[in-house]
Coordinates of C-alpha atoms in Angstrom, one line a residue:
X1 CA 0.0 0.0 -0.3
X2 CA 1.1 3.3 -1.2
X3 CA 2.4 5.6 1.6
X4 CA 4.5 8.3 -0.7
X5 CA 2.5 11.1 -0.3
X6 CA 1.6 10.6 3.2
X7 CA 1.9 13.2 5.4
X8 CA 1.2 11.8 8.8
X9 CA -0.4 13.4 11.7
X10 CA -4.0 14.5 10.5
X11 CA -5.1 18.2 10.9
X12 CA -8.5 19.6 11.1
X13 CA -8.8 21.3 7.3
X14 CA -7.5 17.1 6.2
X15 CA -9.7 15.5 8.2
X16 CA -13.1 17.7 7.2
X17 CA -11.7 17.6 3.5
X18 CA -11.3 13.5 3.8
X19 CA -15.0 13.1 4.5
X20 CA -15.6 14.0 0.9
X21 CA -14.9 11.3 -0.8
X22 CA -18.3 10.4 -2.3
X23 CA -19.3 7.8 0.2
X24 CA -22.6 6.7 0.4
X25 CA -24.4 7.6 3.4
X26 CA -27.8 7.6 4.3
X27 CA -29.8 9.2 6.7
X28 CA -33.6 9.5 7.2
X29 CA -34.2 8.4 3.2
X30 CA -32.1 10.8 1.6
X31 CA -28.3 9.9 0.7
X32 CA -26.1 12.8 2.3
X33 CA -24.1 15.1 -0.1
X34 CA -21.1 15.8 2.2
X35 CA -20.4 14.4 6.2
X36 CA -18.4 17.1 7.3
X37 CA -21.4 20.0 6.3
X38 CA -24.2 18.0 7.2
X39 CA -26.0 19.7 10.7
X40 CA -26.9 16.1 11.7
X41 CA -23.0 15.4 11.7
X42 CA -21.2 18.8 11.8
X43 CA -20.9 19.4 14.9
X44 CA -19.3 15.8 15.7
X45 CA -16.7 15.8 12.9
X46 CA -15.8 19.1 14.4
X47 CA -14.8 18.0 17.5
X48 CA -12.7 15.4 15.8
X49 CA -10.8 18.6 13.8
X50 CA -10.6 19.9 16.9
X51 CA -8.9 17.3 19.1
X52 CA -6.8 16.4 15.9
X53 CA -5.5 20.4 15.2
X54 CA -4.8 20.3 19.4
X55 CA -2.6 17.3 18.7
X56 CA -0.4 19.2 16.4
X57 CA -0.8 22.9 18.7
X58 CA -0.2 21.9 22.1
X59 CA 3.0 21.3 23.1
X60 CA 2.3 18.3 26.2
X61 CA -0.7 17.2 23.7
X62 CA 1.9 16.5 20.9
X63 CA 5.0 14.8 23.1
X64 CA 2.3 12.6 24.5
X65 CA -0.2 11.8 21.4
X66 CA 2.4 11.4 18.8
X67 CA 6.0 10.1 17.7
X68 CA 8.3 10.0 14.6
X69 CA 7.4 7.4 12.2
X70 CA 10.6 5.7 11.4
X71 CA 9.9 5.2 8.2
X72 CA 8.8 8.8 6.8
X73 CA 10.0 10.9 9.9
X74 CA 6.3 12.2 10.0
X75 CA 4.7 12.7 13.0
X76 CA 2.1 10.2 13.7
X77 CA -0.5 9.0 16.2
X78 CA 1.7 6.3 19.0
X79 CA -1.5 4.7 18.9
X80 CA -0.2 2.8 16.0
X81 CA 3.1 2.5 18.2
X82 CA 4.4 -1.0 18.2
X83 CA 5.4 -1.5 21.6
X84 CA 8.5 -4.4 23.0
X85 CA 9.4 -2.7 26.1
X86 CA 7.3 -1.4 29.2
X87 CA 8.7 2.4 28.4
X88 CA 7.1 2.0 25.0
X89 CA 3.7 0.6 26.4
X90 CA 3.2 2.8 29.4
X91 CA 3.9 5.4 26.6
X92 CA 1.3 4.1 24.1
X93 CA -1.2 3.7 27.2
X94 CA -0.5 7.3 27.8
X95 CA -2.2 8.6 24.5
X96 CA -5.3 6.7 24.9
X97 CA -5.6 8.6 28.2
X98 CA -4.9 11.7 26.7
X99 CA -7.7 10.5 23.8
X100 CA -10.0 9.6 26.5
X101 CA -9.4 12.3 29.2
X102 CA -10.1 15.0 26.0
X103 CA -13.4 13.3 25.1
X104 CA -14.5 12.7 28.7
X105 CA -14.8 8.6 28.1
X106 CA -17.8 9.3 25.3
X107 CA -16.0 8.0 22.6
X108 CA -16.0 4.6 22.3
X109 CA -14.4 4.5 19.6
X110 CA -11.9 7.5 19.4
X111 CA -9.0 6.8 16.5
X112 CA -7.1 5.3 19.2
X113 CA -9.1 2.3 19.9
X114 CA -9.2 0.5 16.6
X115 CA -5.8 2.1 16.3
X116 CA -4.8 -0.8 19.0
X117 CA -6.7 -3.1 16.6
X118 CA -4.6 -2.6 13.7
X119 CA -1.8 -2.8 16.1
X120 CA -2.8 -6.5 17.0
X121 CA -3.4 -7.3 13.3
X122 CA 0.0 -6.3 12.6
X123 CA 1.0 -8.9 15.5
X124 CA -0.7 -11.8 14.1
X125 CA 1.0 -11.6 10.8
X126 CA 2.7 -14.6 11.1
X127 CA 0.2 -17.2 11.7
X128 CA -2.4 -15.0 9.0
X129 CA 0.8 -15.5 6.6
X130 CA 0.8 -19.6 7.3
X131 CA -3.1 -19.7 6.5
X132 CA -2.4 -18.3 2.9
X133 CA 0.9 -16.5 1.5
X134 CA 0.5 -12.5 1.4
X135 CA -2.0 -12.0 4.1
X136 CA 0.6 -11.6 6.5
X137 CA 2.6 -9.2 4.3
X138 CA -0.5 -7.3 3.7
X139 CA -1.3 -7.2 7.5
X140 CA 2.0 -5.1 8.0
X141 CA 1.8 -3.5 5.3
X142 CA -1.9 -2.1 6.1
X143 CA -0.6 -1.0 9.8
X144 CA 2.5 0.9 8.2
X145 CA -0.2 2.7 6.0
X146 CA -3.2 3.5 8.2
X147 CA -0.4 5.1 10.4
X148 CA 1.4 6.9 8.0
X149 CA -2.1 8.5 6.1
X150 CA -3.5 8.6 10.4
X151 CA -6.3 6.7 9.2
X152 CA -9.5 7.3 11.3
X153 CA -11.2 3.8 11.3
X154 CA -14.9 1.5 12.0
X155 CA -15.3 -1.9 12.9
X156 CA -18.0 -4.3 12.2
X157 CA -18.5 -7.3 13.6
X158 CA -22.5 -7.9 13.9
X159 CA -24.7 -10.1 11.4
X160 CA -28.0 -8.8 10.6
X161 CA -30.8 -9.1 12.9
X162 CA -33.0 -11.2 10.2
X163 CA -33.6 -15.0 11.8
X164 CA -31.3 -15.5 14.5
X165 CA -32.6 -19.0 15.3
X166 CA -31.4 -19.9 11.7
X167 CA -27.7 -20.5 9.9
X168 CA -26.2 -19.0 7.5
X169 CA -25.7 -21.9 5.8
X170 CA -29.4 -22.5 5.4
X171 CA -30.1 -18.7 4.5
X172 CA -26.8 -17.3 3.6
X173 CA -28.3 -13.6 3.1
X174 CA -28.1 -14.1 7.4
X175 CA -24.3 -13.5 6.8
X176 CA -21.7 -11.3 4.8
X177 CA -19.9 -13.7 2.6
X178 CA -17.8 -14.6 -0.3
X179 CA -19.8 -14.9 -3.7
X180 CA -16.8 -14.7 -6.2
X181 CA -13.1 -14.8 -6.4
X182 CA -10.8 -13.8 -9.7
X183 CA -7.6 -12.2 -9.7
X184 CA -8.5 -8.9 -8.7
X185 CA -9.5 -10.1 -5.1
X186 CA -12.8 -11.4 -4.1
X187 CA -16.7 -10.1 -4.4
X188 CA -18.8 -10.3 -0.9
X189 CA -22.5 -9.4 -0.2
X190 CA -24.3 -9.0 2.7
X191 CA -24.7 -6.7 5.6
X192 CA -22.6 -5.8 8.9
X193 CA -23.7 -3.7 12.3
X194 CA -23.4 -2.1 14.3
X195 CA -20.3 0.0 12.6
X196 CA -19.8 2.9 15.2
X197 CA -18.2 5.8 13.4
X198 CA -19.0 4.4 10.2
X199 CA -20.0 8.3 8.8
X200 CA -16.8 9.5 10.1
X201 CA -14.4 7.1 9.4
X202 CA -11.8 6.5 6.1
X203 CA -12.1 2.8 6.3
X204 CA -13.9 -0.4 7.8
X205 CA -11.9 -3.6 9.4
X206 CA -14.2 -6.6 9.1
X207 CA -12.7 -9.8 11.4
X208 CA -15.5 -11.3 13.2
X209 CA -17.6 -13.8 11.5
X210 CA -20.3 -15.4 13.6
X211 CA -20.3 -18.8 12.2
X212 CA -16.0 -19.0 11.8
X213 CA -16.5 -22.4 13.7
X214 CA -19.6 -24.2 11.3
X215 CA -18.3 -26.9 9.0
X216 CA -18.7 -25.5 5.7
X217 CA -19.0 -22.3 6.3
X218 CA -15.9 -20.8 4.3
X219 CA -17.4 -18.8 2.3
X220 CA -18.2 -16.4 5.3
X221 CA -14.9 -16.4 7.3
X222 CA -12.9 -13.0 5.9
X223 CA -10.8 -10.8 7.1
X224 CA -10.5 -7.2 5.1
X225 CA -10.2 -3.6 5.2
X226 CA -12.6 -1.4 2.7
X227 CA -12.5 2.8 2.2
X228 CA -15.7 3.6 2.6
X229 CA -16.3 5.0 -0.2
X230 CA -15.4 1.6 -2.1
X231 CA -18.4 0.9 -4.6
X232 CA -21.1 -0.5 -3.9
X233 CA -20.4 -0.2 0.1
X234 CA -23.9 1.2 1.2
X235 CA -23.8 3.4 4.9
X236 CA -27.2 3.1 6.9
X237 CA -27.3 5.9 9.6
X238 CA -29.6 5.5 13.2
X239 CA -31.3 8.4 14.0
X240 CA -29.0 11.2 15.3
X241 CA -28.7 12.4 19.0
X242 CA -28.0 15.6 20.7
X243 CA -29.6 18.9 20.5
X244 CA -32.8 18.4 18.0
X245 CA -33.0 21.8 17.6
X246 CA -35.4 22.9 20.5
X247 CA -33.1 25.5 22.3
X248 CA -32.3 22.5 25.1
X249 CA -28.6 22.5 25.6
X250 CA -27.0 19.1 25.0
X251 CA -22.8 19.8 25.1
X252 CA -21.8 15.7 25.1
X253 CA -24.2 14.7 22.8
X254 CA -23.7 17.1 20.7
X255 CA -19.9 16.7 20.3
X256 CA -19.3 13.3 20.9
X257 CA -22.5 11.7 18.5
X258 CA -20.3 9.1 17.6
X259 CA -23.4 7.4 15.2
X260 CA -24.0 3.5 14.6
X261 CA -24.7 2.0 11.1
X262 CA -25.3 -0.4 9.0
X263 CA -22.9 -1.4 6.2
X264 CA -24.8 -2.9 2.9
X265 CA -21.9 -4.5 0.5
X266 CA -23.7 -4.7 -2.7
X267 CA -21.0 -6.9 -4.4
X268 CA -18.3 -5.0 -3.1
X269 CA -15.2 -6.1 -4.6
X270 CA -11.7 -6.3 -2.0
X271 CA -9.0 -6.3 -4.2
X272 CA -6.2 -8.8 -2.6
X273 CA -3.8 -6.7 -1.2
X274 CA -6.6 -5.6 1.5
X275 CA -7.4 -9.4 2.5
X276 CA -5.6 -11.0 5.8
X277 CA -7.9 -13.9 6.1
X278 CA -9.7 -16.0 4.0
X279 CA -11.7 -19.3 4.8
X280 CA -10.0 -20.4 7.8
X281 CA -12.0 -21.0 10.8
X282 CA -10.2 -21.6 13.5
X283 CA -6.8 -19.2 12.8
X284 CA -9.9 -16.5 12.8
X285 CA -11.2 -18.0 16.0
X286 CA -8.0 -17.9 17.5
X287 CA -6.7 -14.5 16.3
X288 CA -9.4 -12.6 17.9
X289 CA -8.0 -12.5 21.9
X290 CA -4.9 -11.6 19.8
X291 CA -5.5 -8.6 17.3
X292 CA -7.7 -7.0 20.5
X293 CA -4.8 -7.3 23.0
X294 CA -4.3 -3.4 23.2
X295 CA -7.5 -2.2 22.3
X296 CA -9.4 -3.9 25.0
X297 CA -6.7 -1.7 27.7
X298 CA -7.9 1.4 25.5
X299 CA -11.2 0.5 26.0
X300 CA -10.8 0.1 29.7
X301 CA -9.0 3.1 29.8
X302 CA -12.0 4.9 28.4
X303 CA -14.4 3.6 30.8
X304 CA -12.6 4.5 33.7
X305 CA -12.8 7.8 32.6
X306 CA -16.5 7.5 31.9
X307 CA -16.5 6.3 35.4
X308 CA -14.7 9.5 36.9
X309 CA -16.9 11.9 35.0
X310 CA -19.8 9.9 36.7
X311 CA -18.1 10.6 40.3
X312 CA -18.1 13.9 39.8
X313 CA -20.9 14.4 38.5
X314 CA -23.0 12.6 40.9
X315 CA -20.9 14.4 44.0
X316 CA -21.5 17.7 42.8
X317 CA -25.5 16.9 41.9
X318 CA -26.1 15.8 45.7
X319 CA -23.8 19.1 46.5
X320 CA -26.2 21.7 44.4
X321 CA -29.2 19.9 46.5
X322 CA -28.0 19.8 50.1
X323 CA -28.1 16.1 50.2
X324 CA -24.1 15.6 50.2
X325 CA -24.9 15.2 53.9
X326 CA -27.2 12.1 53.9
X327 CA -25.6 9.2 54.7
X328 CA -26.9 6.9 52.4
X329 CA -25.7 9.2 49.2
X330 CA -22.4 9.4 50.7
X331 CA -22.7 5.6 50.5
X332 CA -24.1 5.9 46.7
X333 CA -21.4 8.1 46.0
X334 CA -18.8 5.8 47.5
X335 CA -19.6 3.1 45.7
X336 CA -19.0 4.5 42.1
X337 CA -15.9 5.6 43.5
X338 CA -15.0 1.6 44.4
X339 CA -15.5 0.9 41.0
X340 CA -13.8 3.7 39.6
X341 CA -10.8 2.7 41.5
X342 CA -10.9 -1.1 41.0
X343 CA -11.1 -0.3 37.2
X344 CA -8.3 1.9 38.0
X345 CA -5.8 -0.7 39.5
X346 CA -6.8 -3.7 36.9
X347 CA -5.8 -1.3 34.4
X348 CA -2.4 -0.6 36.2
X349 CA -2.7 -4.3 36.9
X350 CA -3.4 -5.9 33.1
X351 CA 0.0 -3.0 31.7
X352 CA 2.1 -4.1 34.7
X353 CA 1.8 -7.4 34.3
X354 CA 2.5 -7.3 30.4
X355 CA 3.7 -10.1 28.7
X356 CA 5.3 -10.5 25.1
X357 CA 4.0 -11.8 22.0
X358 CA 5.0 -13.9 19.6
X359 CA 4.7 -11.2 17.1
X360 CA 7.5 -9.7 19.1
X361 CA 5.7 -7.2 20.9
X362 CA 5.1 -6.4 24.2
X363 CA 1.0 -6.7 25.0
X364 CA -1.1 -6.1 28.4
X365 CA -2.4 -9.6 30.2
X366 CA -5.7 -10.4 28.7
X367 CA -8.5 -9.1 30.8
X368 CA -11.6 -10.1 29.4
X369 CA -12.9 -10.5 33.4
X370 CA -12.5 -6.8 33.9
X371 CA -14.6 -6.2 30.4
X372 CA -17.8 -8.0 31.1
X373 CA -17.8 -6.7 34.8
X374 CA -17.2 -3.3 33.4
X375 CA -20.2 -3.6 31.8
X376 CA -22.5 -5.1 34.4
X377 CA -21.7 -2.3 37.2
X378 CA -22.0 0.3 34.0
X379 CA -25.7 0.0 34.3
X380 CA -25.4 0.5 38.2
X381 CA -23.5 3.6 38.0
X382 CA -26.5 5.1 35.4
X383 CA -28.7 4.1 38.6
X384 CA -26.6 5.7 40.9
X385 CA -26.8 9.3 39.3
X386 CA -30.5 9.1 38.3
X387 CA -31.4 8.4 42.4
X388 CA -29.7 11.3 43.6
X389 CA -30.5 13.8 41.1
X390 CA -34.4 12.2 41.6
X391 CA -36.9 14.7 39.2
X392 CA -34.7 17.5 38.9
X393 CA -33.0 15.8 36.3
X394 CA -36.0 15.9 34.0
X395 CA -37.0 19.9 35.1
X396 CA -34.5 22.2 33.9
X397 CA -33.9 25.6 32.5
X398 CA -32.7 26.0 28.7
X399 CA -30.7 28.7 28.1
X400 CA -33.4 30.6 26.7
X401 CA -35.5 30.2 30.3
X402 CA -32.3 31.4 31.9
X403 CA -32.1 34.8 29.9
X404 CA -35.6 35.7 29.5
X405 CA -36.4 38.9 32.1
X406 CA -40.4 37.7 32.6
X407 CA -38.9 34.0 33.7
X408 CA -35.9 35.0 35.6
X409 CA -37.2 36.0 39.5
X410 CA -39.2 32.8 39.8
X411 CA -36.5 30.7 38.9
X412 CA -33.5 32.5 40.9
X413 CA -36.6 31.9 43.5
X414 CA -37.7 28.5 43.1
X415 CA -35.0 26.5 40.8
X416 CA -31.4 28.1 43.0
X417 CA -29.7 25.2 44.6
X418 CA -27.8 24.8 47.9
X419 CA -24.8 27.5 47.6
X420 CA -25.3 27.2 43.6
X421 CA -26.4 30.0 41.2
X422 CA -29.9 28.6 38.9
X423 CA -27.8 29.4 36.0
X424 CA -25.0 26.8 37.2
X425 CA -27.3 24.3 39.2
X426 CA -29.2 24.0 35.3
X427 CA -26.3 23.0 33.3
X428 CA -25.2 20.8 36.0
X429 CA -28.6 18.7 35.6
X430 CA -28.8 19.0 31.8
X431 CA -25.2 17.6 31.5
X432 CA -26.3 14.8 34.3
X433 CA -29.2 14.5 32.2
X434 CA -27.1 13.8 29.2
X435 CA -25.5 11.3 30.9
X436 CA -28.1 9.3 32.3
X437 CA -31.6 9.9 30.8
X438 CA -31.9 11.7 27.2
X439 CA -31.3 9.9 23.7
X440 CA -27.7 9.9 24.2
X441 CA -27.3 8.9 27.1
X442 CA -29.6 5.8 26.8
X443 CA -27.3 4.8 23.9
X444 CA -24.2 5.1 25.8
X445 CA -25.8 2.2 28.4
X446 CA -26.6 0.3 25.7
X447 CA -23.5 0.4 24.0
X448 CA -21.8 -0.2 27.4
X449 CA -23.7 -3.6 27.7
X450 CA -22.8 -4.6 23.8
X451 CA -20.0 -3.3 22.7
X452 CA -17.5 -5.9 24.4
X453 CA -19.4 -8.7 23.3
X454 CA -22.3 -10.8 24.6
X455 CA -21.5 -11.1 28.4
X456 CA -22.7 -14.7 28.8
X457 CA -20.5 -15.9 26.0
X458 CA -17.5 -14.2 27.2
X459 CA -18.2 -15.4 30.6
X460 CA -18.5 -19.1 28.9
X461 CA -15.2 -18.8 27.7
X462 CA -13.5 -17.3 30.6
X463 CA -14.7 -21.2 31.6
X464 CA -12.8 -22.8 29.1
X465 CA -9.5 -20.6 29.1
X466 CA -9.2 -20.5 32.8
X467 CA -6.0 -22.5 33.9
X468 CA -8.0 -23.8 37.4
X469 CA -4.8 -26.5 37.2
X470 CA -2.8 -26.0 40.1
X471 CA -6.0 -25.1 42.7
X472 CA -7.8 -28.3 41.9
X473 CA -4.5 -30.2 42.1
X474 CA -4.8 -29.2 46.0
X475 CA -8.1 -29.6 46.3
X476 CA -8.1 -33.6 44.9
X477 CA -5.0 -33.8 47.2
X478 CA -6.9 -32.7 49.7
X479 CA -9.9 -35.1 49.2
X480 CA -8.2 -38.1 48.1
X481 CA -8.1 -39.1 51.8
X482 CA -9.8 -39.3 54.6
X483 CA -10.5 -36.1 56.1
X484 CA -9.4 -35.7 59.9
X485 CA -12.2 -34.7 62.3

């Protein structure tokens, strides 16, 4: 893949321009002409543009999030770095911390996440090469290409919800499949969901195929990368969240609605150089944990930042209405803190327990259990903030209400807080409403539960892979003879 004209770290202007590439984005039955200019997408595009410019303009951000490419010398995202030492691994995750802090833990698919998936793809290159000659080299080349061009990526992993009781072997439209193989590559047909960040991304990675373990399902097994403007690719977006034009502020939803999309592949051709795996079910299954080793840590870091936001919002809500001295409220805020601290220690543990990979890199320790725990506690976190804010989360004045001289005396008298004026109290509660009450908050909570994969299936995998041998042996020895009285 060509990096001759690559310029490294993205700028805000380049990012805006890059989205006007002829991609076929659909919203509410109409095709979007330019994502960067469409009112439903513009604010999120501007937030990404701000973050890209901040990385280059702020010395501390630049030092944390960028490094010089060893091949071109261009400044490139540290999210694409290939760590081999503890120091390099710490620097890599310091960059993840920067991304998550700047986005308030609200961007589940920040560029850092998928860049780390590409690092995992690179790490798995030797096994991919054994699967089919050239595919491992493709993976290494794609990592270099994505890094040097600072690509923003999405992934599409789920199959359409048509009939989950049936098998794609009986109805091939139930899953994405290869319908033709030729000298240029393969042609694929079908659909994938849920491609978070799709309209804002440059390319999509597909590397999870639900029927990989079934015999005779080779046509459904493929790993590839594809530009979002590929011929035959249609991007169907869900309803936008955030500001709906009724005067209510949505500072989080307006900036961080990363969108989710259904991707329709209408006989799309994937060139050979963009294929990484084809038809090998077991190779795909073995690779999933390998390629997600670094992105999993990125997810933990993001959720930790989100928990920190919840802790502060909950505590400030309690203070604003004078209930922060109540024993029950203190216990609830303390519960939130316990979740944040547990996750922080888990993040540190995974990093400090890092081990070399077969691909020659250093990866954090597997932490699937921590991920499923996070999915479980997320709902409880939302519940606590709802209980503390109570009805105040629903009824708060808008900025227009606050500016109205006829309403102002009533607002100051009846909607102020405990040692906080009505303006700041209203804004605080509106931020809390976004986190736990409106469409944006509801989507974020559903995302937390789903995006790590099905928790039940994940726990079953933990059961199959957890090493019980040492303690099992001790217990077996203990019960091998009569127990003493």
